[in-house]
PDB file of C-alpha atoms in Angstrom:
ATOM      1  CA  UNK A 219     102.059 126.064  46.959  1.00  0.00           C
ATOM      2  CA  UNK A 220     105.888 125.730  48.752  1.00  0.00           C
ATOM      3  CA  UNK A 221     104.298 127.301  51.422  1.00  0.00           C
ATOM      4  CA  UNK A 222     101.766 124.268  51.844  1.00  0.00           C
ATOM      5  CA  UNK A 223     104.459 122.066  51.295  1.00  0.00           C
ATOM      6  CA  UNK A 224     106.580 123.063  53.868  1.00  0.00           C
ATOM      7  CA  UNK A 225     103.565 123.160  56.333  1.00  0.00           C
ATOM      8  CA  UNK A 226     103.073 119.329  55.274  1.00  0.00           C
ATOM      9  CA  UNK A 227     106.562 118.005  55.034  1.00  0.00           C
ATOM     10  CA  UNK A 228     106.812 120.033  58.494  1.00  0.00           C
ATOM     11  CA  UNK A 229     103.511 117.947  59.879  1.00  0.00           C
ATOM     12  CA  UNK A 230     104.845 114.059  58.848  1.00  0.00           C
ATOM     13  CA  UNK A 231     108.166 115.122  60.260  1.00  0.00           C
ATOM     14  CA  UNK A 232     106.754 116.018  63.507  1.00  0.00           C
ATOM     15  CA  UNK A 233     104.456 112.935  62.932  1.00  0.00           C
ATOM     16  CA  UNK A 234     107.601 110.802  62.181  1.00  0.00           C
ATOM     17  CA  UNK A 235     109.722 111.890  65.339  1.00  0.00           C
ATOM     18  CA  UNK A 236     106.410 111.246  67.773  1.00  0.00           C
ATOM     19  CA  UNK A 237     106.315 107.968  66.108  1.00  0.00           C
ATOM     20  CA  UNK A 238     109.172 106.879  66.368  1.00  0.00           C
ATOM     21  CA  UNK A 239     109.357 108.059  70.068  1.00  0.00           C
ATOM     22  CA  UNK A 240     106.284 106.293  71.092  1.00  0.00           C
ATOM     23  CA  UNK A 241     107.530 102.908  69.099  1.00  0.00           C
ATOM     24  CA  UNK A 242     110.890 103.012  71.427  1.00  0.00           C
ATOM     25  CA  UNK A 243     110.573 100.886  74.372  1.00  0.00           C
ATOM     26  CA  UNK A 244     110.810 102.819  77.944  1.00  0.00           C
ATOM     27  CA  UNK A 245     112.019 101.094  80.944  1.00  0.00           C
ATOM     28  CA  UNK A 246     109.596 101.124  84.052  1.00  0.00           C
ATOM     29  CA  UNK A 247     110.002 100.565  87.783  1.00  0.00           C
ATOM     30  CA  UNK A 248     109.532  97.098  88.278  1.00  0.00           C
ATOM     31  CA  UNK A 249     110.387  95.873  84.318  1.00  0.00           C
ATOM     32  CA  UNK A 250     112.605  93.028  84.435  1.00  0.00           C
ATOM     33  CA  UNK A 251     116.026  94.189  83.274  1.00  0.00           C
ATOM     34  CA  UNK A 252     117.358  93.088  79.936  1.00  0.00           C
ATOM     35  CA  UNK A 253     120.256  91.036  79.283  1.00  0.00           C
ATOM     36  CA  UNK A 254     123.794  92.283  79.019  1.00  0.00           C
ATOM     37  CA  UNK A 255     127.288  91.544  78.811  1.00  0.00           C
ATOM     38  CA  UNK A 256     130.419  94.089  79.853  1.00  0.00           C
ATOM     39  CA  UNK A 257     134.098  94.093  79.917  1.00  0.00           C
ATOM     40  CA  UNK A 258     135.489  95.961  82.354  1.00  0.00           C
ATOM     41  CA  UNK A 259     138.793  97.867  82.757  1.00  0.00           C
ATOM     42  CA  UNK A 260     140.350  95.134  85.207  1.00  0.00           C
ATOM     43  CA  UNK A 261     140.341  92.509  82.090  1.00  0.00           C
ATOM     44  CA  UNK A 262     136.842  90.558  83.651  1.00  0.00           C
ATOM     45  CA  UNK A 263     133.403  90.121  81.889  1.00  0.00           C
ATOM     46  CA  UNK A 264     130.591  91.163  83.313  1.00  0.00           C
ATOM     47  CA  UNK A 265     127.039  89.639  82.961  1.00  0.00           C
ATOM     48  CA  UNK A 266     123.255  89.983  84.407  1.00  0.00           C
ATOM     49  CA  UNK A 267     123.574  86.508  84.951  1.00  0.00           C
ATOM     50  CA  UNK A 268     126.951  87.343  87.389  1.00  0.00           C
ATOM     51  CA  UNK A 269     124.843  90.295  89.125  1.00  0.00           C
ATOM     52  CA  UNK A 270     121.959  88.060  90.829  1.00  0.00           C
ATOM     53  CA  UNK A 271     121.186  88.277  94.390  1.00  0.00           C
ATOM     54  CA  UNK A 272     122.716  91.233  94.120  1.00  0.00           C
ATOM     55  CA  UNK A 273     121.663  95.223  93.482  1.00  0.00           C
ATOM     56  CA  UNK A 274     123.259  96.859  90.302  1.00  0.00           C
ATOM     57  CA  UNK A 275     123.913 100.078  90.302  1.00  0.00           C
ATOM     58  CA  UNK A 276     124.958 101.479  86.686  1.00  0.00           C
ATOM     59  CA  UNK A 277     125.893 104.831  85.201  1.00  0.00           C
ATOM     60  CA  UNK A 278     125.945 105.084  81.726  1.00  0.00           C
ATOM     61  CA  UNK A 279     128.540 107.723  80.630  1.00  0.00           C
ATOM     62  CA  UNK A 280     131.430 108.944  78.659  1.00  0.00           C
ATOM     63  CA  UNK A 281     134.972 110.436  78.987  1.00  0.00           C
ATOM     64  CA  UNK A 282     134.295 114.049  77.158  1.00  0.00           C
ATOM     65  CA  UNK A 283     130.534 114.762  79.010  1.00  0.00           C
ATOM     66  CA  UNK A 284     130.976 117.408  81.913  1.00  0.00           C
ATOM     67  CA  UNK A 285     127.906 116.455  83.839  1.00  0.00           C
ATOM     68  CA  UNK A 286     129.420 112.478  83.769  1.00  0.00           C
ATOM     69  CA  UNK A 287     132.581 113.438  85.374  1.00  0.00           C
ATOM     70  CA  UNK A 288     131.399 116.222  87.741  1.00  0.00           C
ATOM     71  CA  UNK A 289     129.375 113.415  89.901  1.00  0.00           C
ATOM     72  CA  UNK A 290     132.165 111.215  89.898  1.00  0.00           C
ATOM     73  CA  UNK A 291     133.359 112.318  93.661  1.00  0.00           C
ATOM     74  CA  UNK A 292     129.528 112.100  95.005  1.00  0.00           C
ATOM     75  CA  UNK A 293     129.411 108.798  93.727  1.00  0.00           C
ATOM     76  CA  UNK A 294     133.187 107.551  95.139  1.00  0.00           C
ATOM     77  CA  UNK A 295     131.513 108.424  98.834  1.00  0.00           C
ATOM     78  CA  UNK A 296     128.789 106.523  98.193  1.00  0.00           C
ATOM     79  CA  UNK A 297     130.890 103.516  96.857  1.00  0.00           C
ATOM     80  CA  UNK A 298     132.642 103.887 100.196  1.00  0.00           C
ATOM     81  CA  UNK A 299     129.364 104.307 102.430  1.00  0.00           C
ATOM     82  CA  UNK A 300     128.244 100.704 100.855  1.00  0.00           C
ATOM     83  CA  UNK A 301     131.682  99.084 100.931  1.00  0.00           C
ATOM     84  CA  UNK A 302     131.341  96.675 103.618  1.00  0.00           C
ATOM     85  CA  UNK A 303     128.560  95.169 101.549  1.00  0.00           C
ATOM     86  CA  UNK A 304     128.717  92.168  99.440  1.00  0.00           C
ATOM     87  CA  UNK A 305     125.695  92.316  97.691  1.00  0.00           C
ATOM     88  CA  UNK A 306     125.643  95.776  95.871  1.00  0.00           C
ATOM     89  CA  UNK A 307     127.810  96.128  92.327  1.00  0.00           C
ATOM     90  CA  UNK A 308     128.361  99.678  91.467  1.00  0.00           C
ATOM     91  CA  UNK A 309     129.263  99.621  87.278  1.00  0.00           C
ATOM     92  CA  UNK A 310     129.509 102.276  85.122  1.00  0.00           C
ATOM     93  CA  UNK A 311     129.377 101.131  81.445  1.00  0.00           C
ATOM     94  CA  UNK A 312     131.556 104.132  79.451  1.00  0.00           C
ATOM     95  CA  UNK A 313     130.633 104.436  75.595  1.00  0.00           C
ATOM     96  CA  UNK A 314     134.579 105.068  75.174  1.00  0.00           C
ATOM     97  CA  UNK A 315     137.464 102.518  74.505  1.00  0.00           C
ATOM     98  CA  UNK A 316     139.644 101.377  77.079  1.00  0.00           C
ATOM     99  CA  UNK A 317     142.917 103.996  76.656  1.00  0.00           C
ATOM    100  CA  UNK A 318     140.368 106.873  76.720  1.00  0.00           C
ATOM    101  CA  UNK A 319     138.986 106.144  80.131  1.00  0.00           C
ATOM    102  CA  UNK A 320     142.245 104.178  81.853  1.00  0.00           C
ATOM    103  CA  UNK A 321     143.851 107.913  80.925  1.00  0.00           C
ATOM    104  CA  UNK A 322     140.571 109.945  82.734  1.00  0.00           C
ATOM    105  CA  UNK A 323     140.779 107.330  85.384  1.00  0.00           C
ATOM    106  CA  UNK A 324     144.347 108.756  86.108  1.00  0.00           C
ATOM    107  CA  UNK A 325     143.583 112.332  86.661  1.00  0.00           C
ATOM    108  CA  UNK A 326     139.587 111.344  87.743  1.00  0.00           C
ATOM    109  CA  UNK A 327     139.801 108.193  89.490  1.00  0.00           C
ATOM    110  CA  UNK A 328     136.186 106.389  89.934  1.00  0.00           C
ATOM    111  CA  UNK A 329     135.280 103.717  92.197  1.00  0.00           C
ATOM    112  CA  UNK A 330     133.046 101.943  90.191  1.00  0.00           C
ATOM    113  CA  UNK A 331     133.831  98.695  87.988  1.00  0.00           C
ATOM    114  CA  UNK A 332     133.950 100.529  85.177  1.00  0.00           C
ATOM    115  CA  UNK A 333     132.795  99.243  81.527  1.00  0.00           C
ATOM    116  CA  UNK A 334     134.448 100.276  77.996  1.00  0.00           C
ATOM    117  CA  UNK A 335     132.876 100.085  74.775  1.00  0.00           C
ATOM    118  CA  UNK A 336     129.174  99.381  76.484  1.00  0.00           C
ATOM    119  CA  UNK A 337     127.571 100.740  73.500  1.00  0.00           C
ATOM    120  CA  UNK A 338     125.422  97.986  72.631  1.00  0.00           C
ATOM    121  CA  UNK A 339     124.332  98.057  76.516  1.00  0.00           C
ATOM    122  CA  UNK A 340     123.684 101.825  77.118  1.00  0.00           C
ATOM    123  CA  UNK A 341     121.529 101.407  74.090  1.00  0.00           C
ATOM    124  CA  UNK A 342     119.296  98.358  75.831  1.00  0.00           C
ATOM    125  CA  UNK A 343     118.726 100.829  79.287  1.00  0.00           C
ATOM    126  CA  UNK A 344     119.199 103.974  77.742  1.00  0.00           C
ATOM    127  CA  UNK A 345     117.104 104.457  74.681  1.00  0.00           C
ATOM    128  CA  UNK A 346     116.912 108.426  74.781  1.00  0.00           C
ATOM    129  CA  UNK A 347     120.757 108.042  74.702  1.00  0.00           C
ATOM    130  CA  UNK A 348     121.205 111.024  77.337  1.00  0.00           C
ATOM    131  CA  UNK A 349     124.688 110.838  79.799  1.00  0.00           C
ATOM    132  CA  UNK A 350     124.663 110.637  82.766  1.00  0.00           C
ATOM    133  CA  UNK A 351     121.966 108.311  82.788  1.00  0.00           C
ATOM    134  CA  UNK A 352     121.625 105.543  86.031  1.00  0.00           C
ATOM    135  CA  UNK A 353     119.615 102.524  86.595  1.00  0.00           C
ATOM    136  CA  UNK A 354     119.455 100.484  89.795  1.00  0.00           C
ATOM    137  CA  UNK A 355     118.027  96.674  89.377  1.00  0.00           C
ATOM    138  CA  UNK A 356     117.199  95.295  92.513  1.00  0.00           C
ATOM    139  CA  UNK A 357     117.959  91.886  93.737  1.00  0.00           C
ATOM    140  CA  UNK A 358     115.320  90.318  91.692  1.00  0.00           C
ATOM    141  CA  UNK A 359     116.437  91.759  88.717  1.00  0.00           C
ATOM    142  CA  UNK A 360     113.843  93.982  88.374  1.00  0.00           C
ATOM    143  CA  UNK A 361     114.681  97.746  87.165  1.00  0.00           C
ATOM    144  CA  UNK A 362     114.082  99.595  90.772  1.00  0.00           C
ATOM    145  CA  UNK A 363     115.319 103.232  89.971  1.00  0.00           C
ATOM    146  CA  UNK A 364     115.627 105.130  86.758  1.00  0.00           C
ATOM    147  CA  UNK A 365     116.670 108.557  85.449  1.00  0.00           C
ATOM    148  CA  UNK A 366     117.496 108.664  82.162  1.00  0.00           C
ATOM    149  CA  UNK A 367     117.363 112.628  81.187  1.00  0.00           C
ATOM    150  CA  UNK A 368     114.470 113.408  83.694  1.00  0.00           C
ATOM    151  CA  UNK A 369     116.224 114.943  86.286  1.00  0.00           C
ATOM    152  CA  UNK A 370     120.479 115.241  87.712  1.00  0.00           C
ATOM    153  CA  UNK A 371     120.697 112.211  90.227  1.00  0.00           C
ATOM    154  CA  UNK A 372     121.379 113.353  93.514  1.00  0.00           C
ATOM    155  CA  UNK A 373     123.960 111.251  95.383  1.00  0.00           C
ATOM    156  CA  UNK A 374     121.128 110.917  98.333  1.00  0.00           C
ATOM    157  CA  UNK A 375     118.459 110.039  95.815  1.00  0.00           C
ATOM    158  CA  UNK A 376     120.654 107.008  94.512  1.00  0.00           C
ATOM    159  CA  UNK A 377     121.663 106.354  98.447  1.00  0.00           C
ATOM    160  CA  UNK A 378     117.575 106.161  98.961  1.00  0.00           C
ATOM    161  CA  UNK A 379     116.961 104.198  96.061  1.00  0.00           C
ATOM    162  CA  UNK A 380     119.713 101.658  96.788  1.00  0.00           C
ATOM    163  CA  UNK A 381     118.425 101.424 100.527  1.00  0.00           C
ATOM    164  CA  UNK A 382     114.736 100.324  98.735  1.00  0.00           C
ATOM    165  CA  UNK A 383     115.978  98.036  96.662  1.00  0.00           C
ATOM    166  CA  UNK A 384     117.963  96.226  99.341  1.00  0.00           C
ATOM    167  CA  UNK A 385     114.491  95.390 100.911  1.00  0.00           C
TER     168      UNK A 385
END
C-alpha cells in the first residue's frame, strides 16, 4: 500500500513538473521581445522603447556565479571590436544590488551597461532562470539569438549572431 503510494505521489509529481514546464512560455528566434525597464550602474534607465533601431545584446547574470564572471574578458573584446558602432547596446542585467556589483566591477571590470536588481527582467527572457544566459534582439525588436542553459556562448558565436542581426 505505501509502496503504491509512493509510485503515485512519484507519477503526479513528475506530471506536475512537465506541466508546469510545458505551461512556461519559451522565447523563439524571431518572437518579438517583451517589454522591460533597467537601471543601470551609471544612475540612467533603460527601456525597450530606448533600444530601437538598435541591436541589444544582454547577459543575464550575477556577482557570485563562476561561469558569469569567467566570460567577462571574452565579452570586453567584443565590446571593443563593435565600439565604433552606434547602433549595438551591449547590457547585462545583474540579479544583484548595486554595492554588490560596483565592488566586482572594481576587481572585474565589464564593459557592458550593466543592470542591478533586473530580477523582474531576467525573469521575462529567462524563464529556466539559468546564468549566464544571453539574448540578442535585432533591430526590429525581434529576439534574434538565444541561449538560455543550452549550451556556454562562445564569444565568436555572439560575434556571428550580432553580425546577422545587423542585416
Amino acid at each position: 500500500m505505501i509502496r503504491n503510494n509512493v509510485k503515485k505521489t512519484t507519477y503526479f509529481l513528475v506530471f506536475l513538473i512537465h506541466f508546469s514546464a510545458v505551461s512556461q512560455q519559451f522565447f523563439k528566434i524571431d518572437d518579438t521581445a517583451p517589454e522591460f525597464k533597467l537601471w543601470l550602474t551609471d544612475g540612467s534607465k533603460l527601456t525597450n522603447n530606448d533600444t530601437k533601431g538598435k541591436v541589444v545584446v544582454l547577459k543575464f547574470w550575477f556577482t557570485s556565479c563562476m561561469p558569469c564572471l569567467t566570460d567577462i574578458p571574452k565579452l570586453n573584446n567584443l565590446v571593443k571590436e563593435f565600439e565604433k558602432r552606434d547602433d549595438i547596446l551591449f547590457i547585462a542585467p545583474a540579479l544583484d544590488r548595486k554595492p554588490a556589483i560596483e565592488k566586482l566591477l572594481e576587481v572585474h571590470p565589464f564593459h557592458f551597461k550593466i543592470a542591478y536588481s533586473a530580477m523582474d527582467v531576467s525573469q521575462k527572457f529567462n524563464k529556466q532562470q539559468v546564468y549566464p544566459s544571453y539574448f540578442i534582439i535585432n533591430k526590429k525588436g525581434k529576439i534574434a539569438y538565444i541561449d538560455s542553459g543550452s549550451k556556454m556562448s562562445e564569444a565568436n558565436d555572439l560575434k556571428n549572431a550580432i553580425i546577422q542581426a545587423l542585416k
